[in-house]
PDB file of C-alpha atoms in Angstrom:
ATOM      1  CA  UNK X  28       1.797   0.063   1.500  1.00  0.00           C
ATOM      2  CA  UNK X  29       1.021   1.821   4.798  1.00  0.00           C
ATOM      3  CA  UNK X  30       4.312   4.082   5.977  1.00  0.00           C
ATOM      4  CA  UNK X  31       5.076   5.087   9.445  1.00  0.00           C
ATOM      5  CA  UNK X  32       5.441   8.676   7.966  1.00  0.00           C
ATOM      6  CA  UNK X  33       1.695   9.016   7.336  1.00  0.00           C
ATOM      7  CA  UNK X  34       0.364  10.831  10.024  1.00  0.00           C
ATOM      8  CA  UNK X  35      -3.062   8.192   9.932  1.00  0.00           C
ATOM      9  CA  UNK X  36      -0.653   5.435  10.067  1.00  0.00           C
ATOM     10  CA  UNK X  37       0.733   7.095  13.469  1.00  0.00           C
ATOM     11  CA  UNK X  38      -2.694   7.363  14.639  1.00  0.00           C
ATOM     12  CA  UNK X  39      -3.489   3.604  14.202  1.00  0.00           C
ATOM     13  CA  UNK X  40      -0.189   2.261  15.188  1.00  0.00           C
ATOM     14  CA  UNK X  41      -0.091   3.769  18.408  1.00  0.00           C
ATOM     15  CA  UNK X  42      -4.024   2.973  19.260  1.00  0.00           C
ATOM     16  CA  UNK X  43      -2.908  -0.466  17.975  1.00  0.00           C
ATOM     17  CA  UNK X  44       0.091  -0.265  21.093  1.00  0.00           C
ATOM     18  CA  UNK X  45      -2.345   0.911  23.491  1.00  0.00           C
ATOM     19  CA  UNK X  46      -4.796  -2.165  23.500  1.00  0.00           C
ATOM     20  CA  UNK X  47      -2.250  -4.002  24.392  1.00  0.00           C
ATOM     21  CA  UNK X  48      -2.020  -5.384  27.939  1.00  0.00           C
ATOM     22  CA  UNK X  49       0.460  -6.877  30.609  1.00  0.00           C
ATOM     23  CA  UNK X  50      -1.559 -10.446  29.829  1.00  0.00           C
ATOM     24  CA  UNK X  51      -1.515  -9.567  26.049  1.00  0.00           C
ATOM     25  CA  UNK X  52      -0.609 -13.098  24.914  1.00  0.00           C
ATOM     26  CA  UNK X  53       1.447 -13.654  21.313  1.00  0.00           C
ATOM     27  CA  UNK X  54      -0.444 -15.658  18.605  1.00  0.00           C
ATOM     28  CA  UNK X  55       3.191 -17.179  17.095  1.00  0.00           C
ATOM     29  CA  UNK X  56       6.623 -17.272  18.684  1.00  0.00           C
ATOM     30  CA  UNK X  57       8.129 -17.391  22.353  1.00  0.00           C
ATOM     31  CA  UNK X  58       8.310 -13.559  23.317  1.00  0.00           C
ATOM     32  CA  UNK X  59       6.273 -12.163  26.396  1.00  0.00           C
ATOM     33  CA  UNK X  60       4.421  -8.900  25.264  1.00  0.00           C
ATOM     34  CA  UNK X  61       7.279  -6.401  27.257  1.00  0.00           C
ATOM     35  CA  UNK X  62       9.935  -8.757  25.194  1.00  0.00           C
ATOM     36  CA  UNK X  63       8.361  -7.633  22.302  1.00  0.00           C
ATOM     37  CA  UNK X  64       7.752  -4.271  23.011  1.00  0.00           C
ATOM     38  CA  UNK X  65      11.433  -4.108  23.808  1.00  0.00           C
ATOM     39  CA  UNK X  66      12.557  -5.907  20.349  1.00  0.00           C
ATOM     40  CA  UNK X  67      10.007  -2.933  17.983  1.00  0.00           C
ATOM     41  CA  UNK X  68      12.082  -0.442  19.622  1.00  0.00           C
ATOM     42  CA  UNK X  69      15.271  -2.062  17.614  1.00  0.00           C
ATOM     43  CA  UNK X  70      14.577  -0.929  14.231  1.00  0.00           C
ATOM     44  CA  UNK X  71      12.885   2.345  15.285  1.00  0.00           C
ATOM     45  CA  UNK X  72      16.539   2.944  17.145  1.00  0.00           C
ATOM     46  CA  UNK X  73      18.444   1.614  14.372  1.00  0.00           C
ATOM     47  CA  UNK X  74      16.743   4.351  11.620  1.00  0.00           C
ATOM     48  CA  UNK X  75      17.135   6.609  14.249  1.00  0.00           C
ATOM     49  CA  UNK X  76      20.966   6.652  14.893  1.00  0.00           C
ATOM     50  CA  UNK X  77      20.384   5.703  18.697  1.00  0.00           C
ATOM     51  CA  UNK X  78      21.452   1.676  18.143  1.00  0.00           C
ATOM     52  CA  UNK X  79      24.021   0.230  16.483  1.00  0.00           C
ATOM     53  CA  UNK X  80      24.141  -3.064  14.837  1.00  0.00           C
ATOM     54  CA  UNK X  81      26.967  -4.999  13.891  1.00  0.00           C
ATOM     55  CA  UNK X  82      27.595  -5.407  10.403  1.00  0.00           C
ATOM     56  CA  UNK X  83      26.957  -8.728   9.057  1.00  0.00           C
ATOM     57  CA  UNK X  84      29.505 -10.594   7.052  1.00  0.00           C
ATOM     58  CA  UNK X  85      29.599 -10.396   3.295  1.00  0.00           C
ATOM     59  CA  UNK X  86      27.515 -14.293   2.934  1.00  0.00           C
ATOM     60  CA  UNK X  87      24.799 -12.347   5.311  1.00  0.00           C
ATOM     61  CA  UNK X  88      24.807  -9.547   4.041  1.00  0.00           C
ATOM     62  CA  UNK X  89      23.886 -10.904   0.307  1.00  0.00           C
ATOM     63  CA  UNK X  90      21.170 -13.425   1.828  1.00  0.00           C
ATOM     64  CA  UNK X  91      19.828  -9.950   3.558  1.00  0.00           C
ATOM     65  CA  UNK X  92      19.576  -8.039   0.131  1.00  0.00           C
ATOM     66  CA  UNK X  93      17.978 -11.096  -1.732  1.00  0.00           C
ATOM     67  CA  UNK X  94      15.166 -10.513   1.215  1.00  0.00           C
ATOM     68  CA  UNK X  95      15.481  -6.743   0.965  1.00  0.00           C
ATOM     69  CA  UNK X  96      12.057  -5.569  -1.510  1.00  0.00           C
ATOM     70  CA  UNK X  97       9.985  -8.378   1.448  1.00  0.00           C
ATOM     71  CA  UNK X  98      10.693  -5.187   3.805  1.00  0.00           C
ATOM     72  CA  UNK X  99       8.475  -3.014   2.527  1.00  0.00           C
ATOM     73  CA  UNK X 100       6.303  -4.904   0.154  1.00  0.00           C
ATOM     74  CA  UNK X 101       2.527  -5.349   0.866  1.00  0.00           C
ATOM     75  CA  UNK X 102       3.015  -8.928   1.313  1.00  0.00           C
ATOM     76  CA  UNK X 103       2.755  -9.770   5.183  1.00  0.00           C
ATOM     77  CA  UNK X 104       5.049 -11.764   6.730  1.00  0.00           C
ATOM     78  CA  UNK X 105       4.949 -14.947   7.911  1.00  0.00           C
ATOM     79  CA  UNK X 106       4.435 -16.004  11.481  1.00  0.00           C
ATOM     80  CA  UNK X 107       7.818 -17.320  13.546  1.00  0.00           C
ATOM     81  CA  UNK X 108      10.058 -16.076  10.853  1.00  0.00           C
ATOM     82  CA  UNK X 109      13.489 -15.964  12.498  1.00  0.00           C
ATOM     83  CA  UNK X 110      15.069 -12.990  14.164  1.00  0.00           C
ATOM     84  CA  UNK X 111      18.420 -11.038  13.196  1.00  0.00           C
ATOM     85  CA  UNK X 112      20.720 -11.663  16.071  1.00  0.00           C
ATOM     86  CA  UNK X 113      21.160  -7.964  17.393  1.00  0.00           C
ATOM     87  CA  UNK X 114      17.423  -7.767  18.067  1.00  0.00           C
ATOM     88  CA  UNK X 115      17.127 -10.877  19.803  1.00  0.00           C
ATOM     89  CA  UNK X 116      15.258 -10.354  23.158  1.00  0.00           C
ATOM     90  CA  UNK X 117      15.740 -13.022  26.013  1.00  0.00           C
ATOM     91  CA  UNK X 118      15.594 -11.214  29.082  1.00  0.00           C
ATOM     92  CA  UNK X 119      12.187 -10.497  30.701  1.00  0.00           C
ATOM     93  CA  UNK X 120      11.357  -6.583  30.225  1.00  0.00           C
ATOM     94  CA  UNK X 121       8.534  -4.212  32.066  1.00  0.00           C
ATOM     95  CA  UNK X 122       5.699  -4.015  30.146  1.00  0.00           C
ATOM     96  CA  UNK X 123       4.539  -0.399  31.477  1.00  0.00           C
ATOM     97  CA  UNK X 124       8.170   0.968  30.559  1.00  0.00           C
ATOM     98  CA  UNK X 125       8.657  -0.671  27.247  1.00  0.00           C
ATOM     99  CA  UNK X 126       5.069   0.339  25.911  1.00  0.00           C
ATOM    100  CA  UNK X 127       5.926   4.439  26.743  1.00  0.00           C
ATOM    101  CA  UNK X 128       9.420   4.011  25.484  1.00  0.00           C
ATOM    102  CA  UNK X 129       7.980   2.407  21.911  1.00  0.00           C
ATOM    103  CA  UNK X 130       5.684   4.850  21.397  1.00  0.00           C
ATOM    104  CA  UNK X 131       7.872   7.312  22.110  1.00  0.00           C
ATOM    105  CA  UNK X 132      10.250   6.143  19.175  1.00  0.00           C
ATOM    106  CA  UNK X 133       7.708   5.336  17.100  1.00  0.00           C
ATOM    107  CA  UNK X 134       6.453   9.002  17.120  1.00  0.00           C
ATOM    108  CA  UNK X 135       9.912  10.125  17.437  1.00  0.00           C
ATOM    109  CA  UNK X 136      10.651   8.069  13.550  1.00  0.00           C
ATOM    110  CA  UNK X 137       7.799  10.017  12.664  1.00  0.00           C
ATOM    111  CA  UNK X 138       9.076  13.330  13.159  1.00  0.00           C
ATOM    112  CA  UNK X 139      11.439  12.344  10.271  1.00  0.00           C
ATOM    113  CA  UNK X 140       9.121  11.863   7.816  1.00  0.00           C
ATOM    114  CA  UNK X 141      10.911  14.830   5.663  1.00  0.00           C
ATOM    115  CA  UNK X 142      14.212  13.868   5.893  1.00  0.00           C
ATOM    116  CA  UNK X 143      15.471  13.049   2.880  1.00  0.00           C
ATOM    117  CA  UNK X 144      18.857  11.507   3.172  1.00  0.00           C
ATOM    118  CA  UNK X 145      19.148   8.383   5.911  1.00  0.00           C
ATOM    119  CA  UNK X 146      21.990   6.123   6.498  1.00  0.00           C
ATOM    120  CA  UNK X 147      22.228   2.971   5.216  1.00  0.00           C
ATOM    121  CA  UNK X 148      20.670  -0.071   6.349  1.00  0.00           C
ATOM    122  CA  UNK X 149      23.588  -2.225   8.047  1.00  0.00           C
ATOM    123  CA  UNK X 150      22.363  -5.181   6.716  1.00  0.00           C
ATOM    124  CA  UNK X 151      19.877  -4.333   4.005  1.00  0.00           C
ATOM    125  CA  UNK X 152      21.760  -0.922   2.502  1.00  0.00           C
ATOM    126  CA  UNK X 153      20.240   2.046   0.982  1.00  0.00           C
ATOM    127  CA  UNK X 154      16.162   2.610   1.344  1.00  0.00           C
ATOM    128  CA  UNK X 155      14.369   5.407   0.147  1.00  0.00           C
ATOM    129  CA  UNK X 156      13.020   7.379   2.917  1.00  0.00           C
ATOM    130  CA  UNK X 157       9.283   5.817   1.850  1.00  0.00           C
ATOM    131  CA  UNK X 158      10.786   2.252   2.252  1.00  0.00           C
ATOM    132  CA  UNK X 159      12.364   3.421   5.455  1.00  0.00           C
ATOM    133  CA  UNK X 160       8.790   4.564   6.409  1.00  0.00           C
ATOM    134  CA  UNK X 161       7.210   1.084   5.268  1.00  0.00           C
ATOM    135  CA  UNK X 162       9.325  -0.848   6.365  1.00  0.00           C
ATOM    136  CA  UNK X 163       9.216   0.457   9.868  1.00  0.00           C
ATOM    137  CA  UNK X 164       5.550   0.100   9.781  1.00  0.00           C
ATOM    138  CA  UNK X 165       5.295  -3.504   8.296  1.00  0.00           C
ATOM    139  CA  UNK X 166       7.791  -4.519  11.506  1.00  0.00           C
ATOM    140  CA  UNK X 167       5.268  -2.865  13.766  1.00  0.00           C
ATOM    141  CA  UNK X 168       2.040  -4.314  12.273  1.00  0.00           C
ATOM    142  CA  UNK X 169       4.405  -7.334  12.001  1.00  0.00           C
ATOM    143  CA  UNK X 170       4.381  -8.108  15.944  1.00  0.00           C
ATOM    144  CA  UNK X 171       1.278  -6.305  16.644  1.00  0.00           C
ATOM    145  CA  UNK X 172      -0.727  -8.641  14.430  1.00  0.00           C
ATOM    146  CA  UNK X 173       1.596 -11.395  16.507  1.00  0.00           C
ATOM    147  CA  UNK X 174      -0.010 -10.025  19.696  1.00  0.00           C
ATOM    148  CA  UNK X 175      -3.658 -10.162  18.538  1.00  0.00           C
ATOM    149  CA  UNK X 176      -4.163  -6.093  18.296  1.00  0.00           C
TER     150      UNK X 176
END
C-alpha cells in the first residue's frame, strides 16, 4: 500500500493535484472540484492537530472500527460511498485557493513521516504511523481518482 510518507508517493500525489483544473469535472458524487479540494484538506488537518472533529457516539464509533483495516488496505474504495458528517462540504470554495492550501498540508503530513507517536483517530482510534501514512494517501487517491487525475 502506497503511504503519504514515501517521498515518491509525495511526488505523484501532488503532480496528480496539479492536473487538475477549475472545469475538472468528478466521475461519482455531487462535489465541484474546489469542494473537494476543500474536503482532502479534512483528514490531512485532522492527523495534523489543526481540525477537530467531534467525537462520535459509542453505536458510531463501533460501526467506524468494524470499517477501520478498509482505511488503509489496498482495496480501493468504492465510488459515492457516504461522507462522515464533519467533512461534509456544501458551500462553493475557490478552486485556486483550495488547490495551494491542499498541497500545502499534504506536504506539510509529510514532514511527519518520522513521528512516531500520533493521536488517536476520533472515530477510528489508534493507527500506526504507516496506517496514518496510508490511509491519508488512499483518501487522496480516493477523490483524485473521483476527479479523473
Amino acid at each position: 500500500m502506497k503511504s503519504l510518507f514515501d517521498s515518491g508517493t509525495l511526488d505523484e500525489v501532488i503532480d496528480r493535484i496539479g492536473l487538475l483544473n477549475e472545469s475538472s469535472k468528478g466521475l461519482w458524487g455531487k462535489m465541484e472540484v474546489g469542494q473537494m479540494l476543500y474536503h482532502c484538506q479534512f483528514p490531512l488537518r485532522l492527523a495534523l492537530g489543526k481540525y477537530r472533529m467531534k467525537k462520535p457516539n459509542f453505536l458510531m464509533k463501533f460501526l467506524f472500527r468494524s470499517f477501520k483495516k478498509g482505511m488503509y488496505d489496498d482495496k480501493l474504495w468504492k465510488p459515492n460511498l457516504p461522507t462522515a458528517k464533519g467533512f461534509k462540504v456544501l458551500e462553493n470554495k475557490e478552486f485556486g485557493t483550495e488547490k495551494n492550501a491542499l498541497i500545502g498540508f499534504v506536504k506539510e503530513f509529510h514532514e511527519e513521516k518520522d513521528k512516531k507517536q500520533w493521536d488517536p483517530h476520533p472515530a477510528f482510534g489508534h493507527f500506526t504511523p504507516e496506517q496514518w501514512g496510508q490511509m491519508q494517501y488512499k483518501h487522496l487517491d480516493h477523490h483524485l481518482r473521483q476527479f479523473g487525475v
